[in-house]
Coordinates of C-alpha atoms and ligand atoms in Angstrom, one line a residue:
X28 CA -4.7 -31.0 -16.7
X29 CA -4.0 -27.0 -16.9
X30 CA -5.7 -24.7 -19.4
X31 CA -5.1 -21.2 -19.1
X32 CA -6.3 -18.6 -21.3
X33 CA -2.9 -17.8 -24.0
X34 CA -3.2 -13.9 -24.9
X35 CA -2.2 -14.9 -28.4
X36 CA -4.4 -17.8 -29.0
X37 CA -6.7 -15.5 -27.8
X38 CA -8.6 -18.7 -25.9
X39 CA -8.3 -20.9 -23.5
X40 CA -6.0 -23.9 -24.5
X41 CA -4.2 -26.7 -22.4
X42 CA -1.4 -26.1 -21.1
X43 CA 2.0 -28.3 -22.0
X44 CA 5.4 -27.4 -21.0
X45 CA 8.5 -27.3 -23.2
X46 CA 10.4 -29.6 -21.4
X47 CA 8.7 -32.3 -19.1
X48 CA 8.3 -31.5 -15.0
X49 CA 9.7 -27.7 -15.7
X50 CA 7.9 -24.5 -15.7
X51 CA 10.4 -21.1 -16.5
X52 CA 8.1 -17.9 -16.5
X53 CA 8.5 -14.5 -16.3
X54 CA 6.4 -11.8 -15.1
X55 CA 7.8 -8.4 -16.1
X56 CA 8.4 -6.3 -12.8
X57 CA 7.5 -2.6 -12.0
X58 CA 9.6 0.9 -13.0
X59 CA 11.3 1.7 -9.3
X60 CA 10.3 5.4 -9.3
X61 CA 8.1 5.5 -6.8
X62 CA 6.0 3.0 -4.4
X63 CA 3.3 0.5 -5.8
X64 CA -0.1 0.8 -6.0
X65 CA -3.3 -1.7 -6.3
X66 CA -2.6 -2.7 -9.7
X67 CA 0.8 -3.7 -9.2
X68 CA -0.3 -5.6 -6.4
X69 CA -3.1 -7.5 -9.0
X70 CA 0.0 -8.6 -11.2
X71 CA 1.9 -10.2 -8.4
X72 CA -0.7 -11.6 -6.8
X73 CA -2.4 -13.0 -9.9
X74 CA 0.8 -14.7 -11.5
X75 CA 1.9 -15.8 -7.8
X76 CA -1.1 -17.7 -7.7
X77 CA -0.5 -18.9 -11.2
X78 CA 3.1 -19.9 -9.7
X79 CA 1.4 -21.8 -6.6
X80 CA -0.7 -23.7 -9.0
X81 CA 2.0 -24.8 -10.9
X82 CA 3.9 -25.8 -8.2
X83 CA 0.8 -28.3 -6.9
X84 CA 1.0 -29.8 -10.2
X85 CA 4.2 -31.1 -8.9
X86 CA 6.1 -28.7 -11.7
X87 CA 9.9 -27.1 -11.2
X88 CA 8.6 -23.5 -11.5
X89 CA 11.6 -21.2 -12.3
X90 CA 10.1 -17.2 -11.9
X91 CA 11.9 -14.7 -12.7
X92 CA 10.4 -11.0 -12.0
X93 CA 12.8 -8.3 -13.5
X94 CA 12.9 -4.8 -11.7
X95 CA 13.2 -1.5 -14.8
X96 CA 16.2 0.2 -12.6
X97 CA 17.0 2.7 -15.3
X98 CA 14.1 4.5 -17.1
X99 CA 12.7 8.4 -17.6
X100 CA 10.5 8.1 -14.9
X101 CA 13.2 7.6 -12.6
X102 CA 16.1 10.2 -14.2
X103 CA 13.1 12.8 -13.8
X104 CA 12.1 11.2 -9.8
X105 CA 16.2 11.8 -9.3
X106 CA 16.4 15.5 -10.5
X107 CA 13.5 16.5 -9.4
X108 CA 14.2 14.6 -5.5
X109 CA 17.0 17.5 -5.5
X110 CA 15.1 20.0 -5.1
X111 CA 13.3 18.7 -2.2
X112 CA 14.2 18.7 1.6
X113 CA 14.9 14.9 0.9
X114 CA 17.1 14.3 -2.2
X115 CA 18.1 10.9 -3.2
X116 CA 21.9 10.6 -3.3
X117 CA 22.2 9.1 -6.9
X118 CA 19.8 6.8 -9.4
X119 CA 20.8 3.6 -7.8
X120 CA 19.9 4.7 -4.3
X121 CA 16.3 5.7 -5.5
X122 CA 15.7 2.8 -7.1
X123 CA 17.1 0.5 -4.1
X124 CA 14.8 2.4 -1.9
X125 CA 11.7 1.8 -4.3
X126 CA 12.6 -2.3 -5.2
X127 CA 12.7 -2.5 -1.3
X128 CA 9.6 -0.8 -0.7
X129 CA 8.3 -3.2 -3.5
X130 CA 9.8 -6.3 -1.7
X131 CA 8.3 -5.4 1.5
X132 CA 5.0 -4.9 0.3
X133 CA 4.1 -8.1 -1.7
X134 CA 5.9 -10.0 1.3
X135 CA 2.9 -8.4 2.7
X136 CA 0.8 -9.9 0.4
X137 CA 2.2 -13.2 0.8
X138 CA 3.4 -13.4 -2.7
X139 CA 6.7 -15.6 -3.0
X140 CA 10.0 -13.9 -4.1
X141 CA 11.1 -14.5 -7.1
X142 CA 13.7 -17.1 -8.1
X143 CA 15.6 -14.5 -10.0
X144 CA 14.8 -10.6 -9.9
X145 CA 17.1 -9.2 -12.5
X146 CA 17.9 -5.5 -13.0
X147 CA 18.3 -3.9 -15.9
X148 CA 21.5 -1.9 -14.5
X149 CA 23.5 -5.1 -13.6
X150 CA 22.4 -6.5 -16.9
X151 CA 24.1 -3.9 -19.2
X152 CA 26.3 -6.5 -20.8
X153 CA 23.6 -9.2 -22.3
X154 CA 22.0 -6.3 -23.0
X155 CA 24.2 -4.3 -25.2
X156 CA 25.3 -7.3 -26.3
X157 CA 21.9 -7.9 -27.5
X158 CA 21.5 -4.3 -29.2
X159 CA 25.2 -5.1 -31.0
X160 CA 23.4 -8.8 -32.5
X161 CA 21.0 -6.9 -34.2
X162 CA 22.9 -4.3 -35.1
X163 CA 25.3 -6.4 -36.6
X164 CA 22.7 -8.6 -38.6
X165 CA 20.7 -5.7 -40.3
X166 CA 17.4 -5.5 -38.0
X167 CA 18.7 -2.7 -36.1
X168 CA 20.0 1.4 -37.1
X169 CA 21.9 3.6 -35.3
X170 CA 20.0 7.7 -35.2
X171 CA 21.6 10.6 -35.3
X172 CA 21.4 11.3 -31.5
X173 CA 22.9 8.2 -30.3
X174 CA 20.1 6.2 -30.4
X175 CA 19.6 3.0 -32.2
X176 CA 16.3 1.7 -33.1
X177 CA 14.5 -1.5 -34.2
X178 CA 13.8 -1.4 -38.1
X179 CA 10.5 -2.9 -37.5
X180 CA 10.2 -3.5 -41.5
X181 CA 13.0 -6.0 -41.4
X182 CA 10.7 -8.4 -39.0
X183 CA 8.0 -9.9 -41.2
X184 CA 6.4 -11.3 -38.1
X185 CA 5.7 -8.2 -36.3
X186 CA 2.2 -8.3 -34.9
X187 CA 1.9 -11.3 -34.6
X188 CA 1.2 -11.9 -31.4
X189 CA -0.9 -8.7 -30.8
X190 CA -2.2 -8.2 -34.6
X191 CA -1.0 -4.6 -33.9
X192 CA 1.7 -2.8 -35.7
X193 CA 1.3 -4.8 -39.0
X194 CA 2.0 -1.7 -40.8
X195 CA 3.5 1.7 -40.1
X196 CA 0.6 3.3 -38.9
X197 CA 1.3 6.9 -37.8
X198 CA -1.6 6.9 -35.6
X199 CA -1.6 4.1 -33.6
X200 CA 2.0 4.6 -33.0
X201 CA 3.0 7.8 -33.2
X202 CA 2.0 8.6 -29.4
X203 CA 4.4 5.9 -28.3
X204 CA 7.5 7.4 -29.3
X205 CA 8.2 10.9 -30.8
X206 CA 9.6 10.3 -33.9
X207 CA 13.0 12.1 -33.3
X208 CA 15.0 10.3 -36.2
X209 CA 13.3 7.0 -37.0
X210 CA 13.0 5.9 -40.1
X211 CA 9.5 4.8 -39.3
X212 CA 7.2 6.0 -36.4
X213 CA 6.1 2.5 -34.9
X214 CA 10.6 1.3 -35.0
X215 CA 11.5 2.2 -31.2
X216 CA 14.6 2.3 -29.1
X217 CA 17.1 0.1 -28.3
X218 CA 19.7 2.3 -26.9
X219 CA 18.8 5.9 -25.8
X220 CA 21.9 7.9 -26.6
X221 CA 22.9 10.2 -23.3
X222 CA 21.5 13.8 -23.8
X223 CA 23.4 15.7 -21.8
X224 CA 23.2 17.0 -18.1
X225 CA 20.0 16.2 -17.6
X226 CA 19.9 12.1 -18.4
X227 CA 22.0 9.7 -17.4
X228 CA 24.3 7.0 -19.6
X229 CA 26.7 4.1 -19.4
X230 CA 29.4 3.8 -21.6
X231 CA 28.5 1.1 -24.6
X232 CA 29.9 0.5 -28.1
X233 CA 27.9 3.0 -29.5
X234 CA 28.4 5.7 -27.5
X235 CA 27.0 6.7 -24.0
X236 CA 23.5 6.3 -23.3
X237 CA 21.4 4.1 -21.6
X238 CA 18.7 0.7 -22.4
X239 CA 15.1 1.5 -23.7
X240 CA 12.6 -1.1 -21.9
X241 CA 11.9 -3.5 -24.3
X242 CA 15.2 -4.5 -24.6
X243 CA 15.5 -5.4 -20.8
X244 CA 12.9 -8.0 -21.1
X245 CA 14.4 -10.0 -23.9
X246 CA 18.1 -9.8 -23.2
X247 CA 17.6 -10.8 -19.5
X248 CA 15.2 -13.8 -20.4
X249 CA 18.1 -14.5 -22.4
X250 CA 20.6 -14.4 -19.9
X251 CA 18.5 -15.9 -17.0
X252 CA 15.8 -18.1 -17.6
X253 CA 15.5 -19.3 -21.3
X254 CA 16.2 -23.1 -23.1
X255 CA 19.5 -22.6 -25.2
X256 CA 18.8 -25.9 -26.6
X257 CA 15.1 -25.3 -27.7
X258 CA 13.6 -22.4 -30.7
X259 CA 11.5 -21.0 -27.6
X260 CA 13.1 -19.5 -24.7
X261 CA 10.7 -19.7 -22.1
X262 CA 6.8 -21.3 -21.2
X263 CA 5.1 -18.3 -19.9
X264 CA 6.0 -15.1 -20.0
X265 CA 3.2 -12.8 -18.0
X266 CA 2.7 -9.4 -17.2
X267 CA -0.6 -6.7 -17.0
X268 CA -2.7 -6.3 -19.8
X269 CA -1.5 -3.1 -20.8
X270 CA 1.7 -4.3 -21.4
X271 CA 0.8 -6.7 -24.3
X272 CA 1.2 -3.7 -26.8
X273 CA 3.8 -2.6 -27.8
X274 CA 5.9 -3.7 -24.8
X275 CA 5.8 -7.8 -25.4
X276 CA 5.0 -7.6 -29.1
X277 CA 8.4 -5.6 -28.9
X278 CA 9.9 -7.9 -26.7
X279 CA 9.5 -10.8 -29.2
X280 CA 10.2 -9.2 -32.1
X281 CA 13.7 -8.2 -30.9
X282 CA 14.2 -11.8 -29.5
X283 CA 13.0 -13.4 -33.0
X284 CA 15.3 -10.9 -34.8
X285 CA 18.3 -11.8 -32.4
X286 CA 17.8 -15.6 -31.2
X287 CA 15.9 -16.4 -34.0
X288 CA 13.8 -18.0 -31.0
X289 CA 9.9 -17.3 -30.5
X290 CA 10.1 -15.6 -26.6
X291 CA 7.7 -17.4 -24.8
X292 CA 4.8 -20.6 -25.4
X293 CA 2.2 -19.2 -23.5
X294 CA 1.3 -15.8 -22.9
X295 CA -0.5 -14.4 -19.4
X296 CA -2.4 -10.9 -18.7
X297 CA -4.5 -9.9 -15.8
X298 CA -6.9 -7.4 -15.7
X299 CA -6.8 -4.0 -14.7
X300 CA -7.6 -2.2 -11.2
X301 CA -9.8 0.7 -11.5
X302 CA -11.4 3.6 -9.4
X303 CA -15.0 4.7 -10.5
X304 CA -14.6 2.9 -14.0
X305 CA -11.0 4.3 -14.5
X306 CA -8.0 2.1 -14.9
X307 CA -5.7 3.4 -11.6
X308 CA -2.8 4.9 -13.2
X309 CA -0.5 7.3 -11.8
X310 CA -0.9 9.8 -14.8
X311 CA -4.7 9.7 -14.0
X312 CA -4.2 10.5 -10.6
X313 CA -6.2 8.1 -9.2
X314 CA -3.4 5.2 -8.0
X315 CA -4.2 3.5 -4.6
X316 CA -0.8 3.3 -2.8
X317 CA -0.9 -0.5 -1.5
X318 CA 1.1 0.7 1.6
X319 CA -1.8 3.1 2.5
X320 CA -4.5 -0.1 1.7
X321 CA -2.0 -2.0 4.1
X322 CA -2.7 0.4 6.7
X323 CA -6.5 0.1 6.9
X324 CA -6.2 -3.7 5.6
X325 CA -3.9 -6.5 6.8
X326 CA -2.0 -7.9 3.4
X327 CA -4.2 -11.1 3.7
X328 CA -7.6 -9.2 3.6
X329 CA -6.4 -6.8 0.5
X330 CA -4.5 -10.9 -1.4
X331 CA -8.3 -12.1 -1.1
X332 CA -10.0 -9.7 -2.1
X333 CA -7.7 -9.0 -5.2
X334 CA -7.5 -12.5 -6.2
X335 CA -11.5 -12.6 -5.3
X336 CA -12.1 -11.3 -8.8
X337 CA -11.2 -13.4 -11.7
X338 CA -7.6 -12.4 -13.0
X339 CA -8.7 -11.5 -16.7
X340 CA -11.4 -9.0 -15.6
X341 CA -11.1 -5.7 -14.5
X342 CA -11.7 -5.2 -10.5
X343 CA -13.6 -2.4 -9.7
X344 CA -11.9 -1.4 -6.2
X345 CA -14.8 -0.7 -3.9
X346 CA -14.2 -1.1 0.0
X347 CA -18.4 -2.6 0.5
X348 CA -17.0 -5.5 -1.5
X349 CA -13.7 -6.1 0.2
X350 CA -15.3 -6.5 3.4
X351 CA -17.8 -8.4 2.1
X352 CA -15.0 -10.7 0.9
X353 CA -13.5 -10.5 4.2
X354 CA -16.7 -12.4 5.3
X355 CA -15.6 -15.9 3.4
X356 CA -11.7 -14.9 5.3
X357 CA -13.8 -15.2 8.5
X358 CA -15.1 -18.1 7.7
X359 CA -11.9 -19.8 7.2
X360 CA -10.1 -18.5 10.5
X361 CA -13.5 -19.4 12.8
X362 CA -13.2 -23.0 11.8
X363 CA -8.9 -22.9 11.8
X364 CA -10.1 -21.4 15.4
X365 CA -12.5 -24.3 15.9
X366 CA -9.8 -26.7 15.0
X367 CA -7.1 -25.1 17.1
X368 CA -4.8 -25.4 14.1
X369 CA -2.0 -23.5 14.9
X370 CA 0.7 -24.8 12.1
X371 CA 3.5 -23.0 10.5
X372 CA 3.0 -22.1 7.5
X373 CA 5.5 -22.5 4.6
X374 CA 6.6 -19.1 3.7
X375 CA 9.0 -19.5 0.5
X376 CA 8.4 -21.4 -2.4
X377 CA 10.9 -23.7 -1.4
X378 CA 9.2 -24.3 1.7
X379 CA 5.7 -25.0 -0.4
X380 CA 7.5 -27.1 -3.2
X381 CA 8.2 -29.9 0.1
X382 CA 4.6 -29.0 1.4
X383 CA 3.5 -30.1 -2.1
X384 CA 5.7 -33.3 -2.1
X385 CA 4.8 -34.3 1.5
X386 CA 1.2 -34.0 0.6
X387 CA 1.1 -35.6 -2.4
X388 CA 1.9 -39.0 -0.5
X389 CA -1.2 -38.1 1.5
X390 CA -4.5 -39.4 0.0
X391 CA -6.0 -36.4 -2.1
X392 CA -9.4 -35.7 -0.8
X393 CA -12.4 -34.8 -2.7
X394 CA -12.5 -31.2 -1.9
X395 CA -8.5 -31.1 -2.4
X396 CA -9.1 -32.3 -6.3
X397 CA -12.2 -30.0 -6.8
X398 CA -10.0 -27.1 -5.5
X399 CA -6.9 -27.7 -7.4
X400 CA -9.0 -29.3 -10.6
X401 CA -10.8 -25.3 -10.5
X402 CA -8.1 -23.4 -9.9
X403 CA -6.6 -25.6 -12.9
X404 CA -9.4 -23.9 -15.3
X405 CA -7.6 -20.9 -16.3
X406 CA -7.9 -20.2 -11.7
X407 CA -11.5 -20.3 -11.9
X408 CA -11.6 -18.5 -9.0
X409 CA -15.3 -18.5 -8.2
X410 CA -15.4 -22.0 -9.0
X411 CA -12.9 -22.4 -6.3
X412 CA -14.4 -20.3 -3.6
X413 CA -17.6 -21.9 -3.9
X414 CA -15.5 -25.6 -3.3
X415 CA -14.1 -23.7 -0.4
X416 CA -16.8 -22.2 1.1
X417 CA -19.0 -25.9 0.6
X418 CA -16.2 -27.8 2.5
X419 CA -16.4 -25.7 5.6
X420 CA -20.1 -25.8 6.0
X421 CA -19.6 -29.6 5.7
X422 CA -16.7 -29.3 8.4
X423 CA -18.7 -27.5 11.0
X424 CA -21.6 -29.3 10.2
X425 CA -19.8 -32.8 10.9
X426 CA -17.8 -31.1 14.1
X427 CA -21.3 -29.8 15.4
X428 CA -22.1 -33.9 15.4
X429 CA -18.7 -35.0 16.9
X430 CA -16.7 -32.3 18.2
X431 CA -14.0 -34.5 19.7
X432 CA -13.1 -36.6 16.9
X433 CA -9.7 -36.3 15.8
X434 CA -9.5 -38.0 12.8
X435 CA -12.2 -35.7 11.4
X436 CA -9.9 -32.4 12.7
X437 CA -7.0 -34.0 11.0
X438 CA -8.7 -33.9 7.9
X439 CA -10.1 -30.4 7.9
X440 CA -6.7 -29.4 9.2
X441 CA -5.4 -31.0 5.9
X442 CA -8.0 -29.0 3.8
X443 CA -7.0 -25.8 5.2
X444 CA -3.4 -26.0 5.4
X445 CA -3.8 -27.1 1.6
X446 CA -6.1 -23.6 0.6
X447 CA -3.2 -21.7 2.3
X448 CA -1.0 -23.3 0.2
X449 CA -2.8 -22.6 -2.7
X450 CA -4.2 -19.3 -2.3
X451 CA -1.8 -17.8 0.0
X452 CA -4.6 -16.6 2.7
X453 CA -5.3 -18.3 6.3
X454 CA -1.7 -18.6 7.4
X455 CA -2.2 -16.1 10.8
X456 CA -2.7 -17.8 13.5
X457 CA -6.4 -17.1 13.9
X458 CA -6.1 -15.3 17.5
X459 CA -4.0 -12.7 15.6
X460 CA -6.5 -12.6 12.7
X461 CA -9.5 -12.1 14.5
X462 CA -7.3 -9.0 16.6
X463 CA -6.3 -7.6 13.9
X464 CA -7.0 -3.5 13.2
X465 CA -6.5 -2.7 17.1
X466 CA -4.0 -0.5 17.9
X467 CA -1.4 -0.9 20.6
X468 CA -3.2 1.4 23.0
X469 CA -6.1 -0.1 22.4
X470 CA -4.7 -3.4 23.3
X471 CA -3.4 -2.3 26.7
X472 CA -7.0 -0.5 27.8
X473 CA -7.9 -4.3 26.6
X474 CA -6.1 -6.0 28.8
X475 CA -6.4 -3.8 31.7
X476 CA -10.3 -4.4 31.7
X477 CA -10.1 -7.9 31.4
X478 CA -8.2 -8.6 34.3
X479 CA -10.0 -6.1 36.8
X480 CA -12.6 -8.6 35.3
X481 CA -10.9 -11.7 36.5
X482 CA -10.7 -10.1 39.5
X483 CA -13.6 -8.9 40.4
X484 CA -15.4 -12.8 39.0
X485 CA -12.7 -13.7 41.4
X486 CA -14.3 -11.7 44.7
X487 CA -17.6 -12.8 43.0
X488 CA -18.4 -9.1 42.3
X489 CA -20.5 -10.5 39.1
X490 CA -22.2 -7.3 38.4
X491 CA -19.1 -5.5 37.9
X492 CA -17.8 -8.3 36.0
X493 CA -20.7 -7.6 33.7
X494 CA -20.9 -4.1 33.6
X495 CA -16.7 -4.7 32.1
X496 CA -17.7 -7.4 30.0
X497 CA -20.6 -4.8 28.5
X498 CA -18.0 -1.7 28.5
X499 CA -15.7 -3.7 26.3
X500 CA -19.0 -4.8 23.8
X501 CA -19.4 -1.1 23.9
X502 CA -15.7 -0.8 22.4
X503 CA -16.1 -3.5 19.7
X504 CA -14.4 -6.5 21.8
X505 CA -15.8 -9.5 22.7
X506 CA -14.5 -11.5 25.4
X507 CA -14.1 -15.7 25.8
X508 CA -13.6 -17.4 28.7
X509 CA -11.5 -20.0 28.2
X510 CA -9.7 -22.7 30.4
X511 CA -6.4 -21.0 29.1
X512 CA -7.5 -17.9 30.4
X513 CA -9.5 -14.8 28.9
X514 CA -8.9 -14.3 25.5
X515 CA -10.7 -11.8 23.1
X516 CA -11.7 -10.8 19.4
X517 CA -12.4 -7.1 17.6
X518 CA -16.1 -7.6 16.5
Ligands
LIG25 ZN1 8.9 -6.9 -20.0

């Protein structure tokens, strides 16, 4: 059984999919105007876990994760890139080069691709089409500046999934939009007509201009990922908390309006990151770029320590606790070390979907049902790191009693292969983990010590041997001797 906490349920509740076997989620993606940081990192994480879970249960997962190619943000990234020494040659270019730094870094994170990554810019048909439907049926009104807006009085069910916007209440929605030519403060754009030099358009039916975000969401779940034959288009749709209002309550109001369809069963949000109590933002000024995290941190160290924290909170980023994470990472690569597992791991979810099969023939241990049977509780994380961390005290406990018995290394090889699998951690080979953080210089002075060791143990010059075995302890690296040869670790 799944239960996972439904945003609009506001509680836990079980989970049970529209159609049997099939999972279709969506997580909504990032603005490509400039690289991620920490938080975005949260959201793919989180809901890539989610995803992994799913997939263990033995369900088809179909994720979709949409990239917001066209937006303010980027029209103002664009003009003001000309200016600078390094101008980007047109809109699509700058947002390539930002959904590719996005791609790279969650690969380095270990979160799976999407099945589909739709962009608004190639979706400009369903779209528009979309915009036209509820034009055309009354819940929709065209501005006097080429904009057209959602008449949010026309849907009776408006806040109903956030209890927000019930009424037209200047206040609470008045800083979202300015209210240019509305009719009421909290309607918003479906279509932003083109304002001149300085924005950016497509030709439509009503005039030049371009999508407003909501839109996106609905018109490509539409389009991609939902049930044409059911009055909800999709299980799960997911995203940060801070999206819940007004983005997703707009998102299914237009789709209710349109498809008179609810958007989505089940409804996911993760916490925030913050710095010193602040949510990270980048109009607070405090965002954590994740590529300068990945330069301190492998992506492995930065996935577990993320996901360390339980999704719904809010993760107060602090470096003491990530390497105090790192600890229960050690943990996992000394006995993966002990074991001298050296598998491949599956690195696409079509990889892990046959992992999932393969092992679901294979007898499903204690620790494997406690782990999945956690994670299963809304990813009770804790409860899962605990089953983790009691399983390898047990394994080295019972390979300090019989160190050669391969039956028993089979099994623990089993366990950790399947927390891989899961969690998306443990799948360097442990050499390289345990090396990690040492530059390529570093390395070479490494190896150039070690064997004027080996040769100096081989003229039996032991003291000198020591005295290099004590220099490199003096540079944080401990040496093995092994029957391979010499092999060593970053302390
Ligand atoms: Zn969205």
């Amino acid at each position: 059984m799944i239960t996972l906490y439904d945003s609009v349920k506001r509680g836990k509740c079980e989970f049970v999919s529209i159609k049997k076997n099939e999972i279709r989620m969506y997580v909504c993606g990032p603005t490509t105007y400039d690289h991620s940081h920490l938080g975005h990192a949260r959201s793919a994480i989180t809901f890539d876990l989610w995803r992994r879970v799913f997939l263990a249960h033995d369900y088809k997962v179909i994720f979709a994760k949409n990239f917001t190619d066209i937006d303010d943000k980027i029209i103002k990234k664009f003009l003001d890139s000309q200016n600078s020494q390094t101008p980007f040659a047109s809109i699509e270019s700058l947002s390539q080069h930002y959904i590719k730094s996005y791609l790279d870094d969650m690969d380095c994170l270990n979160v799976l691709r999407a099945d589909i990554e739709p962009r608004a810019t190639e979706n400009l048909t369903p779209i528009t089409q979309m915009i036209g439907d509820l034009l055309k049926q009354g819940y929709a009104y065209n501005g006097e500046n080429g904009d057209v807006y959602l008449r949010i009085k026309s849907d009776s069910a408006y806040g109903s999934l956030t209890q927000k916007g019930k009424e037209n209440n200047e206040n609470l929605l008045a800083r979202i939009e300015n209210m240019d030519d509305k009719m009421e403060s909290r309607d918003f754009a479906l279509w932003k007509g083109y304002k001149g030099k300085e924005d950016f358009g497509y030709e439509s039916e009503f005039g030049k201009g371009r999508p407003g975000w909501h839109i996106e969401c609905s018109a490509m779940i539409e389009e991609h990922l939902a049930y044409k034959d059911e009055n909800i288009c999709i299980d799960i749709h997911a995203g940060g908390s801070d999206l819940f209002f007004p983005h997703h309550e707009n998102e299914a109001s237009q789709t209710r309006c349109a498809k008179k369809k609810e958007l989505a069963k089940y409804w996911l949000h993760n916490g925030f990151v913050t710095i010193n109590g602040e949510k990270m933002s980048k109009s607070l000024g405090n965002s954590f770029f994740l590529k300068d995290a990945l330069k301190s941190y492998h992506g492995e160290i930065l996935r577990n320590y993320l996901q360390g924290v339980h999704y719904r909170l809010s993760l107060g980023f602090n470096e003491e606790d990530l390497l105090s994470s790192k600890k229960r990472l050690d943990k996992f690569y000394r006995l993966k070390k002990r074991i001298g597992l050296h598998e491949n791991y599956p690195k696409d979810a079509k990889q892990l979907q046959e992992f999932y099969y393969h092992n679901s023939k294979q007898a499903q241990n204690d620790f494997i049902c406690a782990l999945l049977e956690s994670l299963s509780d809304d990813l009770n994380i804790s409860k899962a790191l605990s089953v983790i961390e009691e399983m390898i005290n047990r394994a080295n406990e019972a390979l300090d009693k019989t160190p050669k018995d391969k039956g028993l290394c089979k099994q623990i090889a089993h366990n950790l292969n399947t927390i891989s699998a899961l969690l998306g951690i443990g799948t360097l080979d442990s050499q390289e983990y345990f090396q990690l953080g040492v530059d390529e210089q570093k390395r070479e002075l490494i190896k150039s010590l070690i064997s004027k060791r080996t040769q100096a143990k081989a003229q039996k010059d032991y003291k000198l041997a020591d005295s290099l075995r004590d220099e490199l302890k003096n540079m944080g690296i401990e040496i093995m001797d092994l029957s391979t040869g010499t092999t060593w670790e970053a302390l």
